[in-house]
């Protein structure tokens, strides 16, 4: 699909590039929607998608995330395209792959692709398992399937032997494929969570499902396919990993090839603004749309009742006891019970049917703006757009920003508008004990301390500004990984949120590949649900001040921590 759309545009415009936002001086935008339109659509000709509020579902728990993956995969008819940092090797992940394998067997027409990070995906755990081996089993089980691909995206590295032993883990520090987005037919699940057991159990993250939106699904499908075309491929035969040409070790050639693929992708997805036309915000959003063939806005709202997909080619469900015995035949009785409970829960959720929504009950208009971050090829859409929004909203008294990141090592370009903000700014991050690296072995045990140092830096810079407050998420036996922001332009509810993979840290902006969605809502119901999501995040958090950090006996910070955190800040 991606190739056909690209080939239909034989002449690439010379002015289309992957440079930064235009630096042309324009009058300040009157509101957030005009800012998004100007920076994304007008200056970059990137797409904007319109849906109804009821097409967006907000998941709030790890279990909901896991069950939604199962249900979406079960209902898929023609494509499953997934992207994450890595795939876990536990029971829940294995069961999810088992169900995908069964769905591929039921329907040979489904195109399946999964892209993970090369270094993290090949990391071997204590039991000798890896994401690569998990996907290899899927490939072997469906060897005859026509449309099946598993890809490992590898960042260019200056290290000569980045594939061997401990050096491979070091290469992860220098940059990874960090994008987390999953396409199931015309549904998109966008999240910051990986595909592993803790994210399905007790690791707090964010997750949105955009339902029945072909254009948003095409966007991510094309993006993941473009990246997979520039990746190593896992093979059922030998060699296990098929290398991509040009070699990633040839950094310049690889970057040029990647830039070319992304340029074609962006061309296929661009907004076709007529030459010589000075397009204005009101005209773009309030002109002809509703599926009009000449409309510039990518309209994906449903003009008919919203109904649930009924999967075709679906075999009768296996008996729970039979499936549990097959899946865990070599396991202990205790483990078999856990598997049986898991199967029952997944089956019960997957068989639930949602009530169809009538056209008049689909909610208000919602505009979705995608933004990418690929610093290696000079694409910094997300970073620059986020700065613009912060600069715009922090000047407004009465406005509010809730900003969260599990790894709060923000750059000066973010901190500068925050520290002098007139708007209320609430920052949320993981307490040291809720950091995924807390009490880890070797060098990793220092990481929570580094992030505490970065918190100190923020508090010192914003000292004296009562509008800026810092909170730490702390919940017994849970870790915190959520990231993104909610923007309250006016009123009590947010009307803009950003969700995706970026932690808004130095490494997110300079080293990793990231994808975000900026979701601007004119739907009161969705605004209320976004507010509820933010409140739930902050409900497990406590405010932290400079004095609190200094007096914390459990996490003592010294000169060594300060020195190392400063020296290594671009890695975190």
XYZ file of C-alpha atoms in Angstrom:
572
model
C 0.000 0.000 0.000
C 2.832 2.355 0.973
C 4.781 1.630 -2.230
C 1.749 2.150 -4.473
C 0.933 5.478 -2.898
C 4.551 6.623 -3.256
C 4.920 5.516 -6.873
C 1.777 7.379 -7.822
C 3.640 10.588 -6.977
C 6.467 10.409 -9.509
C 7.671 13.979 -9.149
C 8.996 14.870 -5.724
C 8.846 18.585 -5.041
C 12.283 20.073 -4.484
C 11.099 22.152 -1.590
C 9.988 19.057 0.384
C 12.677 18.334 2.952
C 13.180 17.004 6.445
C 14.570 20.213 7.846
C 13.406 22.044 10.937
C 10.308 24.128 11.316
C 10.324 27.340 9.360
C 11.894 30.256 11.235
C 9.757 32.831 9.403
C 8.420 35.476 11.793
C 4.657 35.129 12.104
C 2.171 36.777 14.455
C 1.630 34.684 17.607
C -1.155 32.084 17.291
C -4.437 32.962 18.969
C -4.861 29.451 20.421
C -3.363 25.960 20.499
C -5.287 24.762 17.443
C -3.893 27.575 15.316
C -0.390 26.835 16.621
C -0.701 23.145 15.717
C -2.094 23.999 12.298
C 0.680 26.510 11.570
C 3.593 24.352 12.690
C 2.409 20.957 11.442
C 0.165 21.551 8.431
C 1.057 24.959 7.037
C 4.832 24.945 7.495
C 5.570 21.238 7.092
C 2.574 20.065 5.044
C 2.279 17.145 7.476
C -1.152 15.556 7.887
C -3.944 16.310 10.314
C -6.579 13.634 10.916
C -10.117 14.271 12.123
C -12.130 11.762 14.154
C -15.013 11.857 16.623
C -14.384 11.826 20.361
C -16.084 8.444 20.772
C -13.512 6.863 18.427
C -10.810 7.404 21.063
C -10.606 5.036 24.020
C -8.318 5.752 26.980
C -6.937 2.704 28.806
C -5.818 3.298 32.377
C -4.424 -0.013 33.652
C -1.712 -2.445 32.490
C -4.248 -5.278 32.409
C -6.549 -3.263 30.127
C -3.583 -2.750 27.783
C -2.838 -6.484 27.629
C -6.456 -7.506 27.099
C -6.936 -4.841 24.419
C -3.955 -6.220 22.475
C -5.575 -9.660 22.481
C -8.988 -8.402 21.411
C -7.612 -6.193 18.632
C -5.440 -9.027 17.291
C -8.363 -11.475 17.405
C -10.588 -9.104 15.401
C -7.943 -8.260 12.765
C -8.887 -9.091 9.175
C -6.070 -7.825 6.959
C -3.111 -6.321 8.864
C -1.252 -6.365 12.160
C 1.761 -4.037 12.343
C 3.479 -3.566 15.706
C 6.419 -1.562 17.031
C 8.117 -1.570 20.441
C 11.546 -1.394 22.030
C 11.387 -5.098 22.825
C 9.108 -8.093 23.351
C 9.262 -9.825 26.719
C 9.874 -13.545 27.154
C 7.361 -14.397 29.899
C 4.137 -16.385 29.898
C 1.860 -13.480 28.969
C 4.000 -12.484 25.989
C 4.253 -16.091 24.812
C 0.485 -16.524 25.085
C -0.077 -13.322 23.094
C 2.198 -14.606 20.302
C 0.405 -17.952 20.444
C -2.928 -16.212 19.851
C -1.461 -14.145 16.990
C -0.106 -17.345 15.461
C -3.557 -18.912 15.650
C -5.120 -15.823 14.037
C -2.596 -15.976 11.171
C -3.443 -19.646 10.698
C -7.179 -18.845 10.634
C -6.772 -16.037 8.103
C -3.817 -16.394 5.675
C -4.582 -12.950 4.174
C -3.475 -11.012 7.268
C -0.221 -9.125 6.775
C 1.898 -9.288 9.932
C 4.923 -7.127 10.726
C 6.680 -6.409 14.010
C 9.671 -4.098 14.425
C 11.831 -3.998 17.566
C 15.174 -2.492 18.490
C 18.120 -4.551 17.239
C 20.274 -4.464 20.385
C 17.490 -4.737 22.952
C 15.677 -7.351 20.879
C 18.738 -9.617 20.827
C 19.573 -9.264 24.511
C 19.617 -12.714 26.170
C 17.914 -13.055 29.563
C 18.867 -15.389 32.421
C 16.905 -18.258 30.871
C 18.639 -17.876 27.510
C 15.584 -16.284 25.850
C 15.318 -13.103 23.788
C 12.761 -11.140 21.767
C 14.500 -12.423 18.651
C 13.967 -16.058 19.682
C 10.315 -15.388 20.509
C 9.691 -13.980 17.032
C 11.731 -16.755 15.447
C 9.313 -19.284 16.962
C 6.385 -17.352 15.453
C 8.055 -17.350 12.036
C 8.742 -21.087 12.157
C 5.192 -21.867 13.280
C 3.814 -19.907 10.304
C 6.540 -20.649 7.771
C 4.099 -20.893 4.850
C 2.301 -17.626 5.652
C 2.659 -15.227 2.710
C 2.824 -11.923 4.575
C 4.982 -12.344 7.646
C 7.939 -10.182 8.685
C 9.906 -9.536 11.884
C 12.379 -6.652 11.788
C 15.128 -5.324 14.056
C 15.980 -1.643 13.597
C 19.618 -0.888 14.302
C 20.937 2.572 15.095
C 24.255 3.618 13.512
C 27.055 3.179 16.043
C 30.650 4.322 16.290
C 31.605 1.076 18.074
C 33.331 -1.472 15.791
C 31.927 -4.623 17.470
C 28.591 -3.481 18.828
C 27.039 -6.941 18.310
C 29.108 -8.821 20.843
C 28.518 -9.479 24.541
C 28.431 -6.540 26.951
C 29.180 -4.088 24.119
C 25.723 -4.788 22.670
C 24.167 -3.558 25.924
C 26.365 -0.463 25.779
C 25.102 0.219 22.257
C 21.575 0.467 23.716
C 22.748 3.439 25.773
C 23.805 5.232 22.595
C 20.384 5.025 20.949
C 17.471 2.649 20.357
C 14.305 2.239 18.322
C 11.858 3.437 20.972
C 8.581 3.812 19.050
C 5.475 2.119 20.503
C 2.522 2.026 18.124
C 0.403 -0.917 16.987
C -1.889 -1.136 13.961
C -4.731 -3.666 13.868
C -6.696 -3.202 10.613
C -7.991 0.390 10.904
C -7.421 0.636 14.657
C -4.299 2.186 16.192
C -3.044 1.626 19.724
C -0.521 4.333 20.688
C 1.342 3.958 23.972
C 4.591 4.402 25.855
C 4.531 0.811 27.112
C 6.611 -2.067 25.842
C 5.365 -5.570 25.127
C 6.458 -7.240 28.334
C 4.911 -8.697 31.468
C 5.534 -5.814 33.875
C 3.787 -3.426 31.460
C 0.843 -5.855 31.507
C 0.840 -6.144 35.304
C 2.162 -3.366 37.559
C 4.057 -0.764 35.518
C 2.017 2.410 35.033
C 1.919 3.839 31.522
C -0.519 5.511 29.118
C -2.439 3.967 26.232
C -4.954 5.338 23.696
C -6.882 3.373 21.065
C -8.069 5.243 17.969
C -10.789 3.086 16.450
C -11.977 2.738 12.846
C -9.634 5.404 11.510
C -8.155 4.178 8.191
C -5.991 7.258 7.627
C -4.347 7.192 11.044
C -3.816 3.438 10.627
C -2.340 3.943 7.141
C 0.010 6.590 8.538
C 1.502 4.252 11.139
C 1.396 1.234 8.834
C 3.403 3.142 6.219
C 5.817 4.486 8.844
C 6.529 1.074 10.385
C 6.924 -0.497 6.940
C 9.365 2.244 5.904
C 11.466 1.609 9.019
C 11.230 -2.170 8.571
C 12.559 -1.741 5.038
C 15.662 -0.179 6.641
C 16.064 -2.924 9.241
C 17.558 -6.362 9.740
C 15.061 -9.189 9.246
C 14.714 -12.290 11.402
C 14.637 -15.422 9.242
C 13.289 -18.897 9.936
C 16.260 -20.354 8.056
C 19.946 -19.450 8.091
C 21.279 -16.894 8.816
C 18.870 -16.104 11.642
C 19.226 -12.372 11.007
C 19.382 -11.126 7.434
C 21.451 -7.967 7.143
C 20.156 -4.770 5.633
C 22.044 -3.053 2.841
C 23.760 -0.618 3.104
C 25.320 -1.846 6.339
C 24.537 0.225 9.416
C 28.289 0.351 10.042
C 28.476 2.585 6.962
C 26.786 5.416 8.829
C 26.504 7.978 6.050
C 25.078 5.575 3.466
C 22.631 4.154 5.997
C 21.445 7.615 7.059
C 20.973 8.639 3.434
C 18.928 5.497 2.756
C 16.810 5.992 5.876
C 16.270 9.663 5.021
C 15.151 8.660 1.524
C 12.606 6.125 2.841
C 11.239 8.645 5.342
C 11.068 11.311 2.650
C 8.945 9.021 0.477
C 6.766 8.226 3.477
C 6.285 11.900 4.287
C 5.518 12.685 0.652
C 2.795 10.037 0.558
C 1.273 11.438 3.768
C 1.596 15.170 3.100
C -1.248 17.668 3.030
C -1.702 18.872 -0.559
C -2.033 22.621 -0.123
C -2.651 24.192 -3.562
C 0.334 26.131 -4.921
C 0.044 29.851 -4.259
C -2.800 29.407 -1.765
C -2.434 31.171 1.590
C -4.335 28.721 3.748
C -5.727 29.965 7.069
C -6.628 27.965 10.173
C -10.380 28.695 10.164
C -10.675 27.801 6.494
C -8.802 24.520 7.000
C -10.924 23.269 9.909
C -14.283 24.787 9.028
C -14.252 24.522 5.235
C -15.483 21.544 3.269
C -14.667 18.230 4.840
C -16.929 15.290 5.714
C -15.200 13.098 3.142
C -15.269 15.709 0.359
C -12.720 14.599 -2.287
C -11.059 18.031 -2.426
C -10.910 18.547 1.319
C -7.430 19.202 2.747
C -8.310 17.869 6.185
C -7.977 14.061 6.421
C -11.474 13.307 7.658
C -11.838 9.971 9.440
C -15.036 10.590 11.375
C -17.702 7.951 10.908
C -20.660 9.073 8.768
C -22.632 6.037 9.869
C -23.242 4.100 13.047
C -20.075 2.854 14.766
C -20.224 -0.942 14.984
C -17.843 -3.572 16.259
C -15.837 -5.657 13.794
C -16.834 -9.311 13.566
C -13.762 -11.401 12.678
C -13.972 -13.678 9.653
C -12.339 -17.106 9.285
C -12.515 -17.541 13.051
C -12.264 -21.097 14.329
C -14.319 -22.248 17.322
C -12.690 -21.368 20.637
C -10.728 -24.192 22.233
C -11.731 -25.614 25.579
C -9.902 -23.677 28.331
C -8.566 -26.816 30.016
C -7.368 -28.258 26.714
C -5.647 -25.027 25.685
C -4.042 -24.596 29.107
C -2.637 -28.136 28.972
C -1.278 -27.623 25.457
C 0.286 -24.286 26.316
C 1.856 -25.353 29.629
C 2.373 -29.093 29.187
C 5.873 -28.987 30.729
C 4.960 -26.580 33.534
C 4.247 -27.137 37.206
C 0.647 -27.483 38.406
C 0.817 -24.021 39.996
C 1.900 -22.465 36.681
C -0.846 -24.333 34.814
C -3.439 -22.743 37.083
C -2.043 -19.268 36.285
C -2.225 -20.050 32.573
C -5.788 -21.332 32.926
C -6.826 -18.142 34.744
C -5.101 -16.043 32.078
C -6.886 -17.843 29.229
C -10.269 -17.453 30.932
C -9.711 -13.733 31.467
C -8.568 -13.126 27.871
C -11.457 -15.177 26.456
C -14.030 -13.359 28.566
C -12.723 -9.935 27.533
C -12.343 -10.850 23.849
C -15.924 -12.110 23.667
C -17.384 -8.875 25.041
C -19.371 -6.857 22.529
C -19.505 -3.085 22.723
C -22.773 -1.273 22.150
C -22.977 0.257 18.647
C -23.022 4.073 18.719
C -25.500 6.024 16.657
C -24.150 8.680 14.328
C -25.651 11.477 16.399
C -23.965 10.160 19.561
C -20.373 10.000 18.315
C -19.120 13.069 20.188
C -17.406 16.283 19.143
C -14.620 16.826 16.634
C -11.071 15.733 17.455
C -7.955 16.618 15.432
C -4.892 14.371 15.507
C -1.446 15.712 14.574
C 1.399 13.157 14.329
C 4.965 14.243 15.111
C 8.223 12.311 14.706
C 11.674 12.549 16.284
C 14.586 11.121 14.258
C 17.549 13.290 15.181
C 19.954 11.134 13.151
C 18.316 12.382 9.926
C 17.462 15.856 11.223
C 13.738 15.261 11.890
C 12.834 17.058 15.130
C 9.115 17.670 14.734
C 8.150 16.539 18.220
C 10.841 18.436 20.101
C 10.221 21.719 18.324
C 6.437 21.496 18.456
C 6.508 20.750 22.188
C 8.745 23.778 22.801
C 6.351 25.980 20.806
C 3.385 24.783 22.875
C 5.240 25.361 26.158
C 6.306 28.850 25.088
C 2.745 29.663 24.050
C 0.885 28.331 27.088
C 3.319 29.284 29.877
C 2.714 32.959 29.047
C -0.993 32.652 29.848
C -2.257 33.173 33.381
C -5.059 30.771 34.180
C -3.734 28.085 31.839
C -2.399 24.788 33.171
C 0.039 22.066 32.077
C 0.309 18.563 33.551
C 3.588 17.116 32.256
C 4.784 13.598 33.097
C 7.820 11.476 32.323
C 9.203 8.398 34.016
C 12.660 9.807 33.274
C 12.508 13.558 33.883
C 15.795 14.772 32.395
C 14.397 17.643 30.342
C 16.440 19.874 28.081
C 16.903 23.620 28.606
C 14.588 24.335 25.670
C 11.758 22.817 27.777
C 12.934 24.086 31.143
C 13.341 27.739 30.128
C 9.631 28.428 29.506
C 8.627 26.232 32.467
C 10.811 27.944 35.090
C 9.282 31.373 34.407
C 5.756 30.125 33.683
C 2.701 32.230 34.473
C 0.557 29.150 33.912
C 0.303 26.387 36.496
C 2.808 23.607 35.686
C 2.640 20.240 37.457
C 5.535 17.884 36.743
C 5.170 14.172 37.496
C 7.961 11.596 37.526
C 8.891 8.309 39.178
C 10.058 8.297 42.775
C 13.420 6.493 43.038
C 11.648 3.378 44.358
C 9.212 3.489 41.389
C 12.024 3.782 38.863
C 12.461 0.608 36.813
C 16.202 0.610 37.587
C 15.771 0.836 41.377
C 18.142 -1.604 43.116
C 19.303 -2.983 39.762
C 22.750 -4.497 39.544
C 26.054 -3.065 38.353
C 25.963 0.502 36.924
C 22.166 0.576 36.529
C 21.633 1.015 40.278
C 22.908 4.595 39.908
C 20.228 5.596 37.411
C 17.439 6.516 39.911
C 19.969 8.718 41.719
C 20.852 10.500 38.466
C 17.192 11.295 37.857
C 16.895 12.661 41.398
C 19.749 15.025 40.495
C 17.827 16.112 37.399
C 14.782 16.774 39.608
C 16.963 18.958 41.840
C 18.077 20.918 38.801
C 14.469 21.632 37.786
C 13.517 22.725 41.307
C 16.559 24.992 41.608
C 15.914 26.621 38.231
C 12.244 27.258 39.044
C 12.860 28.293 42.659
C 10.620 31.155 43.693
C 7.967 30.370 41.086
C 4.986 28.938 42.968
C 3.329 28.028 39.659
C 5.778 25.141 39.147
C 5.349 22.018 41.285
C 7.070 18.635 41.137
C 5.424 15.332 42.101
C 6.810 11.805 42.440
C 4.737 8.710 41.677
C 4.981 6.136 44.441
C 2.755 3.083 44.707
C 3.540 -0.128 46.532
C 4.940 -2.844 44.233
C 4.440 -0.634 41.143
C 6.874 1.166 38.865
C 6.179 4.275 36.791
C 6.811 4.689 33.058
C 4.093 7.097 31.820
C 4.980 10.100 29.701
C 3.248 12.920 27.872
C 1.252 16.012 28.788
C -2.228 17.439 29.203
C -2.747 21.095 28.269
C -5.588 23.107 29.828
C -5.947 26.120 27.564
C -9.076 27.388 29.269
C -11.651 25.893 31.571
C -11.266 22.970 33.939
C -10.648 20.210 31.385
C -7.649 19.707 29.076
C -8.321 20.210 25.364
C -4.941 18.938 24.127
C -2.875 15.920 25.087
C 0.308 14.439 23.681
C 0.904 10.695 23.901
C 3.579 8.415 22.518
C 7.014 7.014 23.225
C 9.107 10.094 24.043
C 10.265 10.715 27.608
C 11.093 14.313 26.636
C 14.616 13.708 27.870
C 17.991 14.382 26.275
C 18.201 10.845 24.897
C 14.642 10.903 23.512
C 15.419 14.046 21.549
C 18.971 13.219 20.484
C 19.407 9.436 20.366
C 16.182 7.439 20.000
C 13.467 7.105 17.352
C 10.146 8.431 18.670
C 6.557 8.895 17.469
C 3.918 11.057 19.147
C 0.313 12.065 18.607
C -0.944 15.528 19.551
C -4.683 15.108 20.097
C -6.703 18.345 20.107
C -10.264 17.815 21.292
C -13.465 19.803 20.807
C -15.370 16.941 22.447
C -16.482 17.622 26.030
C -16.698 13.923 26.853
C -13.132 13.218 25.674
C -11.843 16.301 27.518
C -13.420 14.993 30.719
C -11.869 11.545 30.179
C -8.444 13.112 29.577
C -8.788 15.038 32.840
C -9.761 11.833 34.645
C -6.672 10.115 33.221
C -4.376 12.909 34.452
C -5.993 12.942 37.897
C -5.540 9.187 38.205
C -1.811 9.546 37.458
C -1.350 12.263 40.068
C -3.497 10.467 42.663
C -0.592 8.100 43.436
C 1.941 10.934 43.649
C 3.272 13.196 46.379
C 4.680 16.679 45.981
C 8.456 16.933 46.403
C 10.485 20.054 47.234
C 14.220 20.744 47.392
C 14.127 20.311 51.165
C 12.423 16.925 50.798
C 15.197 15.712 48.504
C 17.933 16.972 50.836
C 16.331 15.280 53.859
C 15.618 11.949 52.125
C 17.613 9.363 54.078
C 16.889 6.535 51.639
C 18.237 8.323 48.557
C 21.327 10.276 49.533
C 22.911 12.373 46.805
C 26.599 13.215 46.940
C 29.241 14.953 44.855
C 29.924 11.760 42.876
C 26.257 11.454 41.835
C 26.176 15.126 40.870
C 29.362 14.852 38.798
C 28.314 11.664 36.965
C 24.755 12.848 36.304
C 26.088 16.037 34.744
C 28.675 14.235 32.621
C 26.260 11.555 31.422
C 23.076 13.621 31.058
C 22.871 13.214 27.263
C 22.595 9.426 27.743
C 19.466 9.660 29.922
